[in-house]
PDB file of C-alpha atoms and ligand atoms in Angstrom:
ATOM      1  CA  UNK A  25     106.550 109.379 164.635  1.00 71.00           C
ATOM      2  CA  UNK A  26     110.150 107.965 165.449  1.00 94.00           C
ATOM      3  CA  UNK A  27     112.867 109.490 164.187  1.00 97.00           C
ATOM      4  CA  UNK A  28     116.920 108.522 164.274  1.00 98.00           C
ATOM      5  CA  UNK A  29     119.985 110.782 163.383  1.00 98.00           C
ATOM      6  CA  UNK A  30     122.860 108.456 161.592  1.00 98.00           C
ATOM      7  CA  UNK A  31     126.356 110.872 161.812  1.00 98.00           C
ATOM      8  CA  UNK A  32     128.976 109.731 159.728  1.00 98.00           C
ATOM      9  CA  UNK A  33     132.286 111.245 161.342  1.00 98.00           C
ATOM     10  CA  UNK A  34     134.260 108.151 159.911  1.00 98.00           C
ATOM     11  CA  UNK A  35     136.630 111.122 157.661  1.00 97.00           C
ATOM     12  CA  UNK A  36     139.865 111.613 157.932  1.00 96.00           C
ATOM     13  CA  UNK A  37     139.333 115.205 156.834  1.00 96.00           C
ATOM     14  CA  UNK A  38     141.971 115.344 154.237  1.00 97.00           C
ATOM     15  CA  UNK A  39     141.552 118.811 152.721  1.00 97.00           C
ATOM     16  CA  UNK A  40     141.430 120.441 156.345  1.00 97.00           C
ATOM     17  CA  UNK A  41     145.207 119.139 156.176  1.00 96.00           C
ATOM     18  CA  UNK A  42     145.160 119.637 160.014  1.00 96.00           C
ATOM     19  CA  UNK A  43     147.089 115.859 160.122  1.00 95.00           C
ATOM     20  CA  UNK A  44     144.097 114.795 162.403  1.00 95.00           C
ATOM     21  CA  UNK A  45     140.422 114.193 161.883  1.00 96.00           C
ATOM     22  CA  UNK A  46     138.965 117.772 161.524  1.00 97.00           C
ATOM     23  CA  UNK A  47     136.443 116.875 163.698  1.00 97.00           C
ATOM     24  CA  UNK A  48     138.146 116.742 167.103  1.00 98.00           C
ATOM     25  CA  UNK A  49     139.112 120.590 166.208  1.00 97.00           C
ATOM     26  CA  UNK A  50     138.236 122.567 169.266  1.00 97.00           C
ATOM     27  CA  UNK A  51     135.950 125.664 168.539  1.00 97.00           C
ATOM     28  CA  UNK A  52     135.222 127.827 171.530  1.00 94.00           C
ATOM     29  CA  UNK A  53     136.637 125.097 173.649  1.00 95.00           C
ATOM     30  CA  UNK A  54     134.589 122.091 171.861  1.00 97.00           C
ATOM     31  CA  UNK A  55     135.432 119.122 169.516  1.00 98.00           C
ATOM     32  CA  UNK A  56     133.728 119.855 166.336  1.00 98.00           C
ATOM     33  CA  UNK A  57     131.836 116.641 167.288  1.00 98.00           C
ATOM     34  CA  UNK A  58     130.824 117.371 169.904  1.00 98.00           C
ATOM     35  CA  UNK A  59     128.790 120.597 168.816  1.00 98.00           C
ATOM     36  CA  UNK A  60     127.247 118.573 166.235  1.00 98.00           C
ATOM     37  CA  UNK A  61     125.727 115.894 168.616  1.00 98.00           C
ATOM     38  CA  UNK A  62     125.055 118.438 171.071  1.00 98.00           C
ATOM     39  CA  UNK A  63     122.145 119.581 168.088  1.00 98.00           C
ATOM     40  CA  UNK A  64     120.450 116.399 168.185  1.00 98.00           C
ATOM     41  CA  UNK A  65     121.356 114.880 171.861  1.00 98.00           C
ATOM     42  CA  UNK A  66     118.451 115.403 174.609  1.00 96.00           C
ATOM     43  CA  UNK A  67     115.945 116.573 172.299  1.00 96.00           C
ATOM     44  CA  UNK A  68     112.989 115.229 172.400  1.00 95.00           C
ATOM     45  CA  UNK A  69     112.255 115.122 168.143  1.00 95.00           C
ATOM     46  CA  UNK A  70     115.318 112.767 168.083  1.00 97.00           C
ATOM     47  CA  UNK A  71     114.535 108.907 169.169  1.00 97.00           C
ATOM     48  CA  UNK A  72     118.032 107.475 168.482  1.00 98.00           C
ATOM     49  CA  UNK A  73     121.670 108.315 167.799  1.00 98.00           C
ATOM     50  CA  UNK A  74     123.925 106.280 165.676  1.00 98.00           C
ATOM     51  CA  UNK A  75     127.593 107.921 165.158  1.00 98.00           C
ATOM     52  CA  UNK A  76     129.926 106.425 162.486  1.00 98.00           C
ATOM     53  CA  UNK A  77     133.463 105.975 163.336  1.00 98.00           C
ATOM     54  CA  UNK A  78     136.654 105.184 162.536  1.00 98.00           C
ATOM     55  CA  UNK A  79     137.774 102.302 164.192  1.00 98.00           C
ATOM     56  CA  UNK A  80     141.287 103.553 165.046  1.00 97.00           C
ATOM     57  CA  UNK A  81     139.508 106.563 166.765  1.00 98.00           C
ATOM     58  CA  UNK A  82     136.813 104.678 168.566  1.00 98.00           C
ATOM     59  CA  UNK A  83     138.275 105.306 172.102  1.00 98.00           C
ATOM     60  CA  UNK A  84     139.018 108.444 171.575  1.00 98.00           C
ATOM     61  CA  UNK A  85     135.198 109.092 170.850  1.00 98.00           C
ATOM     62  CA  UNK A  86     133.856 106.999 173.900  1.00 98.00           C
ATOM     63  CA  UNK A  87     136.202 109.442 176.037  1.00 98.00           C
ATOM     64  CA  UNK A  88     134.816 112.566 174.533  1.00 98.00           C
ATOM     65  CA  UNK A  89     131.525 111.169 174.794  1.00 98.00           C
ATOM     66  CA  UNK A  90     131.957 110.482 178.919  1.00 98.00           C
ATOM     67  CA  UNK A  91     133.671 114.195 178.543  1.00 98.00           C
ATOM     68  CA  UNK A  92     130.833 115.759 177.772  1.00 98.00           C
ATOM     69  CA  UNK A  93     128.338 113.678 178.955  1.00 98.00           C
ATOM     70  CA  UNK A  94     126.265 112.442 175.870  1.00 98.00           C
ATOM     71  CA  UNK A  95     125.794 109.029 175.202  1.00 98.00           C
ATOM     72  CA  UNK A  96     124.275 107.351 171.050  1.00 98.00           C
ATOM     73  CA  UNK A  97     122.579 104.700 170.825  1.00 98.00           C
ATOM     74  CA  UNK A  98     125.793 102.718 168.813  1.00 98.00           C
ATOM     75  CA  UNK A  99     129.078 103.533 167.613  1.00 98.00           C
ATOM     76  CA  UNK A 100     129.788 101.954 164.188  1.00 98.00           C
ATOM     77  CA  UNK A 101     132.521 101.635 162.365  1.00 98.00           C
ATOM     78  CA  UNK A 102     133.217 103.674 159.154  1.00 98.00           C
ATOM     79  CA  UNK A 103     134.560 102.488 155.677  1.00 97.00           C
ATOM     80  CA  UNK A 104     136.817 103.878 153.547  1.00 96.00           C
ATOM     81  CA  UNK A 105     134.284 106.277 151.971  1.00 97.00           C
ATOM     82  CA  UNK A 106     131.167 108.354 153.574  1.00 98.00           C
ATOM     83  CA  UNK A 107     128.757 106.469 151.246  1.00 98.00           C
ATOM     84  CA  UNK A 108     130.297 103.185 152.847  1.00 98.00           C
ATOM     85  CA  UNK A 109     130.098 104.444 156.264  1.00 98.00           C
ATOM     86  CA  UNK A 110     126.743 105.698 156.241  1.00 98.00           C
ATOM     87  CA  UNK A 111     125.756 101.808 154.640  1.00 98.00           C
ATOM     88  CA  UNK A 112     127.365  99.998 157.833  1.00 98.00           C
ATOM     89  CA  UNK A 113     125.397 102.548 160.031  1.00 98.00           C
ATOM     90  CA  UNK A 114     121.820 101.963 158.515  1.00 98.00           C
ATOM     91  CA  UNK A 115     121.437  98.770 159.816  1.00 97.00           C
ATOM     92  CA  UNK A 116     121.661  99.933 163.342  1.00 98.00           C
ATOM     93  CA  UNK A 117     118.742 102.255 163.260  1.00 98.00           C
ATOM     94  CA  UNK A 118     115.058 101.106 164.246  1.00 96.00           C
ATOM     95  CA  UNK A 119     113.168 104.345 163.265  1.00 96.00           C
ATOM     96  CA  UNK A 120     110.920 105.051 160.950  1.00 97.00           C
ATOM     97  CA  UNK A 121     112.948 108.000 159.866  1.00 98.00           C
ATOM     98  CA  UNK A 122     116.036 108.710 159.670  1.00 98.00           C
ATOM     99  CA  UNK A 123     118.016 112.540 158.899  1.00 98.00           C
ATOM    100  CA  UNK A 124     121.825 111.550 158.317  1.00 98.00           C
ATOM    101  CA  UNK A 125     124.436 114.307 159.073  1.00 98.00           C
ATOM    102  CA  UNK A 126     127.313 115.118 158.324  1.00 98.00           C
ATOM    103  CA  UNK A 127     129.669 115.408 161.882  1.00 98.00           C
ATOM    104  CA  UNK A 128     131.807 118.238 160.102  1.00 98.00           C
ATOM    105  CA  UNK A 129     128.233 120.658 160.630  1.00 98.00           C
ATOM    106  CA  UNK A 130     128.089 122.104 163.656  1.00 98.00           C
ATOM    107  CA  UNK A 131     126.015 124.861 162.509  1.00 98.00           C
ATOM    108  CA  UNK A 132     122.817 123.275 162.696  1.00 98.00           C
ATOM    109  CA  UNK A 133     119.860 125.207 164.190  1.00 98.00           C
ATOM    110  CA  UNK A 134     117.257 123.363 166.058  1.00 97.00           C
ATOM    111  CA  UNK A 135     114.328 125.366 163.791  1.00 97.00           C
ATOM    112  CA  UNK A 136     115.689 123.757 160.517  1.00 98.00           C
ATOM    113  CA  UNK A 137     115.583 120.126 162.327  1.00 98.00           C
ATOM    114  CA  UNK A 138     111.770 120.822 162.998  1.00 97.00           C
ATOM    115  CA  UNK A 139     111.127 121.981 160.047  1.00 97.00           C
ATOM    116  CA  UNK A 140     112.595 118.828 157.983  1.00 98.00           C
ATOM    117  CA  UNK A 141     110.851 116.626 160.697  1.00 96.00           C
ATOM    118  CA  UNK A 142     107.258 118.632 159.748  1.00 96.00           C
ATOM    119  CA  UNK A 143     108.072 117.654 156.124  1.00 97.00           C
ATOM    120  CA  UNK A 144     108.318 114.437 156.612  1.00 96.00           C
ATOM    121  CA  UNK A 145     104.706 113.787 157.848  1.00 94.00           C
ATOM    122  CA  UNK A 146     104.202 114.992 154.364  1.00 96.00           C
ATOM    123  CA  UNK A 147     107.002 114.081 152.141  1.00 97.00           C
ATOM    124  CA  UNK A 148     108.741 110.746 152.322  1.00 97.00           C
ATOM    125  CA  UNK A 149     113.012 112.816 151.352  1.00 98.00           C
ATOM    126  CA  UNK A 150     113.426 115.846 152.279  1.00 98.00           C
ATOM    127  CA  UNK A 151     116.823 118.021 152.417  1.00 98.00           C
ATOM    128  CA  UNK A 152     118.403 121.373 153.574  1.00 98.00           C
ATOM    129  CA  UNK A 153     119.612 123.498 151.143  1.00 98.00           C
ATOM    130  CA  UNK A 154     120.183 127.166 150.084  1.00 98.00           C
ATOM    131  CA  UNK A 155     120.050 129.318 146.660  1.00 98.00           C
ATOM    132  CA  UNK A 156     123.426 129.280 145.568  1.00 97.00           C
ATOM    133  CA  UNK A 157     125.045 132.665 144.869  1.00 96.00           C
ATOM    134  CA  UNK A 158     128.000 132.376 142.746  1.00 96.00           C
ATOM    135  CA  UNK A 159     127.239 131.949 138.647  1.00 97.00           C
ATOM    136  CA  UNK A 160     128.068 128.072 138.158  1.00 96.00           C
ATOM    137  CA  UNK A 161     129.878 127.249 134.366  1.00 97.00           C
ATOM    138  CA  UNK A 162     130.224 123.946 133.176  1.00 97.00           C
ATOM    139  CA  UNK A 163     133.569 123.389 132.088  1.00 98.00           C
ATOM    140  CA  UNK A 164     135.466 120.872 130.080  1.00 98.00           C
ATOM    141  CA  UNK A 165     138.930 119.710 130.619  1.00 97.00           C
ATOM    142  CA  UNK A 166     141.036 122.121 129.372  1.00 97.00           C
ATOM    143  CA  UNK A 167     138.979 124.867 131.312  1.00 97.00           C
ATOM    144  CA  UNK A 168     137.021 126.495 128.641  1.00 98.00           C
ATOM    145  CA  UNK A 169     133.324 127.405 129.353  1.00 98.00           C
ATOM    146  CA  UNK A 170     130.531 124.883 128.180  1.00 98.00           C
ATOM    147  CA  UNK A 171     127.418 126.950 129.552  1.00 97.00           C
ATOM    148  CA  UNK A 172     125.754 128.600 131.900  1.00 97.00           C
ATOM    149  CA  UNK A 173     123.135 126.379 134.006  1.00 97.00           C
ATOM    150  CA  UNK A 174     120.421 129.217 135.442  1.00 96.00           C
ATOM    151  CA  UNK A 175     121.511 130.392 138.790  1.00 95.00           C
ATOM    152  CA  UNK A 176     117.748 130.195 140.073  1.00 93.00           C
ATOM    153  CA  UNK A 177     117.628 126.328 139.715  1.00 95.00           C
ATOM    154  CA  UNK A 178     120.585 125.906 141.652  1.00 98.00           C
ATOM    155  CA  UNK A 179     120.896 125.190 145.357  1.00 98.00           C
ATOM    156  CA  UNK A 180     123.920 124.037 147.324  1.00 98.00           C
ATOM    157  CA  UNK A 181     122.210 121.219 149.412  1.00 98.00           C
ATOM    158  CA  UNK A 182     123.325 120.383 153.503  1.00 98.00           C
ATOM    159  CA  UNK A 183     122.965 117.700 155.511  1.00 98.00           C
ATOM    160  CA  UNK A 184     120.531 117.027 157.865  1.00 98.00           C
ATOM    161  CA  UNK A 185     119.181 114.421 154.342  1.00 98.00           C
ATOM    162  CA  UNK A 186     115.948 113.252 155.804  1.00 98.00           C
ATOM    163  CA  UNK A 187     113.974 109.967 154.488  1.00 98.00           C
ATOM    164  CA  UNK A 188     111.621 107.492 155.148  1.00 98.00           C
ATOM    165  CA  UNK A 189     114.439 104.765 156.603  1.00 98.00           C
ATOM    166  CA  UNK A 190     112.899 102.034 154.159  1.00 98.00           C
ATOM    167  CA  UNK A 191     113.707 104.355 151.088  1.00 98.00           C
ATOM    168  CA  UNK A 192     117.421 104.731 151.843  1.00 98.00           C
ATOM    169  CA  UNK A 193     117.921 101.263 152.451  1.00 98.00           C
ATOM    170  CA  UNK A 194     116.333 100.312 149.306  1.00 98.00           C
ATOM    171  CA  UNK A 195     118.432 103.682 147.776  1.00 98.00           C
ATOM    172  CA  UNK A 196     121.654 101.930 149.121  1.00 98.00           C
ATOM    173  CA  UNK A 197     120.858  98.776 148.236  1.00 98.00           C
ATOM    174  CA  UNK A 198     120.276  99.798 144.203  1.00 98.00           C
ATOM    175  CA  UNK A 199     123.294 102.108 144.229  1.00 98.00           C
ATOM    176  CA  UNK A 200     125.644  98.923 145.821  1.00 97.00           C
ATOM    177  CA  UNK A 201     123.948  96.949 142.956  1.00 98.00           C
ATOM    178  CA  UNK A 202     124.896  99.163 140.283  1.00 98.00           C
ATOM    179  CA  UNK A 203     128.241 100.399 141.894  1.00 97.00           C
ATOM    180  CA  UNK A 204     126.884 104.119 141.697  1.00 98.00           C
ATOM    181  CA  UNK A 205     128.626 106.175 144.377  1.00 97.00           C
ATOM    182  CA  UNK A 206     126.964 109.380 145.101  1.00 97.00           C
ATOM    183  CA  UNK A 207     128.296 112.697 147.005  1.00 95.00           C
ATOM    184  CA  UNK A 208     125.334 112.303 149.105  1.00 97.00           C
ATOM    185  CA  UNK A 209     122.685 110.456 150.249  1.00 98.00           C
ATOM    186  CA  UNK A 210     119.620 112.129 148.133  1.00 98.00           C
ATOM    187  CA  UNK A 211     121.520 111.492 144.837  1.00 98.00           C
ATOM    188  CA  UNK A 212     121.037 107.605 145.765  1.00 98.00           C
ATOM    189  CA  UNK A 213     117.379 108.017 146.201  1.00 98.00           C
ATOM    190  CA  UNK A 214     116.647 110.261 143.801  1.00 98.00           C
ATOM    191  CA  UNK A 215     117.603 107.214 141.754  1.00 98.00           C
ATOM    192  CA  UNK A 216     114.936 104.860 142.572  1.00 98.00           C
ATOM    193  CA  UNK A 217     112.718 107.876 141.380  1.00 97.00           C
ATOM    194  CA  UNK A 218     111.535 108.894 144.847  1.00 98.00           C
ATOM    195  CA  UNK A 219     110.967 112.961 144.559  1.00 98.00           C
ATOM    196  CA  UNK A 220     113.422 114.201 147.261  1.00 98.00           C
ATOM    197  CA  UNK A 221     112.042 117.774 148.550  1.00 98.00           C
ATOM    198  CA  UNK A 222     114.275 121.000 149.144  1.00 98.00           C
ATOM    199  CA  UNK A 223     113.565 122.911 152.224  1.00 98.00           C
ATOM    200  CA  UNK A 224     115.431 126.365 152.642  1.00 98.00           C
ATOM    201  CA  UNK A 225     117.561 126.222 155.400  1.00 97.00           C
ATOM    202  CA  UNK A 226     120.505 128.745 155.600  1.00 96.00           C
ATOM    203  CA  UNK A 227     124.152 129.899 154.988  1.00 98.00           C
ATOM    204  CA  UNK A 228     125.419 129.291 158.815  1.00 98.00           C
ATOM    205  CA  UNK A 229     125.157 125.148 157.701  1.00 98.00           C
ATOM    206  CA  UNK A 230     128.104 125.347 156.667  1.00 98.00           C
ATOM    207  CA  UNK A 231     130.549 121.621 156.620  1.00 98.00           C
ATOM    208  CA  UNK A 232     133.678 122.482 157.581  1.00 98.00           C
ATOM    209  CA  UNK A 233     135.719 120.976 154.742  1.00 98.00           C
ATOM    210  CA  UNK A 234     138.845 123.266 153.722  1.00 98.00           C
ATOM    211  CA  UNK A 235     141.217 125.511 156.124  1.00 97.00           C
ATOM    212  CA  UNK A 236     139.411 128.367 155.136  1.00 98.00           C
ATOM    213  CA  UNK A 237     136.342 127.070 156.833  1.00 98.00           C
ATOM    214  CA  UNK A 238     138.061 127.154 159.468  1.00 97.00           C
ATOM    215  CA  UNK A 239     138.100 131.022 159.882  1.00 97.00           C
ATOM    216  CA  UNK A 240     134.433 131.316 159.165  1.00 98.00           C
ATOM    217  CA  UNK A 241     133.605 128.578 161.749  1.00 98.00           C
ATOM    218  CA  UNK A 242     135.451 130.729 163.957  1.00 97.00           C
ATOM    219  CA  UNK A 243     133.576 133.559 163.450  1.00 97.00           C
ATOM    220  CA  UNK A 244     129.914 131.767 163.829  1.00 98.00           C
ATOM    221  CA  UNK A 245     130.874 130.045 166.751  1.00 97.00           C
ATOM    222  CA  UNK A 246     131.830 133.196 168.531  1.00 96.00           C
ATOM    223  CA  UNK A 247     128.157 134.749 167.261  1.00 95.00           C
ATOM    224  CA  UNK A 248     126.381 131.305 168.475  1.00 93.00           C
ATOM    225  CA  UNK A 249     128.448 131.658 172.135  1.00 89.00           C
ATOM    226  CA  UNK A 250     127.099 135.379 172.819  1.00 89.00           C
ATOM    227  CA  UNK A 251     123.718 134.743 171.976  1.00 85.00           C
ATOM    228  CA  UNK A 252     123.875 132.003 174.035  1.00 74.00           C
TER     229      UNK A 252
HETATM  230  N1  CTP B 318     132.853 110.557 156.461  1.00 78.25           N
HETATM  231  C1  CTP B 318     132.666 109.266 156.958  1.00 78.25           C
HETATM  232  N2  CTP B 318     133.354 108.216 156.416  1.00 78.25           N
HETATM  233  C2  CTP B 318     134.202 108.422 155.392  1.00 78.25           C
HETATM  234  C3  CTP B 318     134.378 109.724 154.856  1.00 78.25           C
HETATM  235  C4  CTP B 318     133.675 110.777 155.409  1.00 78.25           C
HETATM  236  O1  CTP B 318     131.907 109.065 157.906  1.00 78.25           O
HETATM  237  N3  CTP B 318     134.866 107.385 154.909  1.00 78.25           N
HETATM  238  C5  CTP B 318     132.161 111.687 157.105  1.00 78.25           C
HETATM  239  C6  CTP B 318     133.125 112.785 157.562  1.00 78.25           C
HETATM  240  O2  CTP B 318     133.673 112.444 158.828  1.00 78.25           O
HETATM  241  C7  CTP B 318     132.287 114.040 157.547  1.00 78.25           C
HETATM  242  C8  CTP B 318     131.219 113.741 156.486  1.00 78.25           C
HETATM  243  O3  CTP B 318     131.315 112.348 156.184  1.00 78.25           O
HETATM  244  O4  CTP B 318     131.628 114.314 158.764  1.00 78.25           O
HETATM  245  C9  CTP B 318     131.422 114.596 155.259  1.00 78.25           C
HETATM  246  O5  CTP B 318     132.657 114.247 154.645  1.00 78.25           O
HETATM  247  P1  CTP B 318     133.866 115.229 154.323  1.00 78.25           P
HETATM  248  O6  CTP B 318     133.526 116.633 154.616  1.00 78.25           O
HETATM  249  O7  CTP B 318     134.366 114.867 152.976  1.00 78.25           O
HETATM  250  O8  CTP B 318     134.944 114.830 155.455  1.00 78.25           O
HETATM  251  P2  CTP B 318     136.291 114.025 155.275  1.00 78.25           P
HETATM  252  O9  CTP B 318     136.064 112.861 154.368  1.00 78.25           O
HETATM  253  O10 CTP B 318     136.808 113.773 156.643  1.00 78.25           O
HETATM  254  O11 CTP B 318     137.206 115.113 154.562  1.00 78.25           O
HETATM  255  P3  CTP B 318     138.131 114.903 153.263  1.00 78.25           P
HETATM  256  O12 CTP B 318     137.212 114.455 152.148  1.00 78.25           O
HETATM  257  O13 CTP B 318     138.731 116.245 153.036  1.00 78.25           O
HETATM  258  O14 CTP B 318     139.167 113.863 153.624  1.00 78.25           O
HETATM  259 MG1   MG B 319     135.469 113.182 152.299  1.00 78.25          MG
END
């Protein structure tokens, strides 16, 4: 069974406010990036690599790439948003599988990429996510509470997104159609009706998104480097 990783690092990390793409932030002495790729490069459950880009930082990658000696399959460029990247990267992959991920999750362990990859012999979408553990209120616009959804039902859902590739072409094709734009990539095929599984992966998956990620990054990386 072949299976491809598509990366979309096309951001420009916004939020992190960092004035650079968050993912060229060194922790312990590595590019975000490069941490993430370093999950998936080499290993022998991965048949291809496709990394999304931004076109301006293109060179930049192909250095860090030489750098650290790890090479894709193809470099693509980016659009203005992720869903649009990830759509310019999907036609480079020739797998029957693909697991997108986000560039901005380091965190990845290599037991929770075998375990999605397991799945998919038996389930055609499949995704990493965890119970949440804050209470989530729906609230309306001038901040008073609506209800109360029931915290058992709710999981914050990661990226590695895993699908048949033939689904989430056909999921990016509808959601182009209808101009739907999705936060991620299972919200475009739960769409076409497809039943997208949730496998429990775990807390360290975390995307670094906001400055105070940052700190907690920190702090994982430095566990990751001494059990290492
Ligand atoms: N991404 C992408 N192309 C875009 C936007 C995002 O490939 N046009 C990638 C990011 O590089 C990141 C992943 O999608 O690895 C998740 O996006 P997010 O955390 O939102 O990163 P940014 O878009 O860079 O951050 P922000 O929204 O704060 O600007
Ligand atoms: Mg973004």
């Amino acid at each position: 069974m072949k299976c491809g990783v598509l990366i979309p690092a096309a951001g420009q990390g916004k939020r992190m406010g960092l004035g650079f793409n968050k993912q060229f932030f060194h922790l312990n002495g590595k590019p975000i990036l490069i941490h993430t790729l370093e999950r998936f490069y080499h290993k022998p459950w991965i048949d291809e690599i496709i990394l999304v880009v931004n076109p301006s930082e293109k060179e930049l990658v192909q250095q860090l790439l030489r750098e650290y000696h790890i090479s894709v399959d193809a470099i693509v460029d980016g659009g203005a948003e992720r869903q649009e990247s990830i759509d310019h990267g999907l036609a480079f992959l020739h797998s029957e599988w693909v697991m997108v991920h986000d560039g901005a999750r380091p965190f990845l362990k290599e037991q929770h990429i075998k375990n999605l990859i397991d799945k998919l012999q038996i389930f055609d979408a499949v995704v990493l996510g965890v119970p949440i553990k804050d209470t989530v209120k729906v609230i309306d616009e001038s901040g008073i509470i609506i209800n109360t959804p029931d915290r058992k039902s709710l999981w914050a859902i990661q990226t590695p997104q895993a699908f048949r590739l033939s689904i989430l072409k056909e999921a990016y094709k509808k959601a182009k159609a209808d101009l739907f734009i999705g936060t991620d990539d299972a919200s475009l095929v739960e769409r076409l009706g497809v039943k997208v599984h949730v496998l429990e992966g775990d807390y360290q998956n975390i995307k670094i998104t906001t400055p105070e990620d940052l700190l907690i990054a920190k702090a994982i990386s430095d566990q990751w480097s001494e059990e290492n």
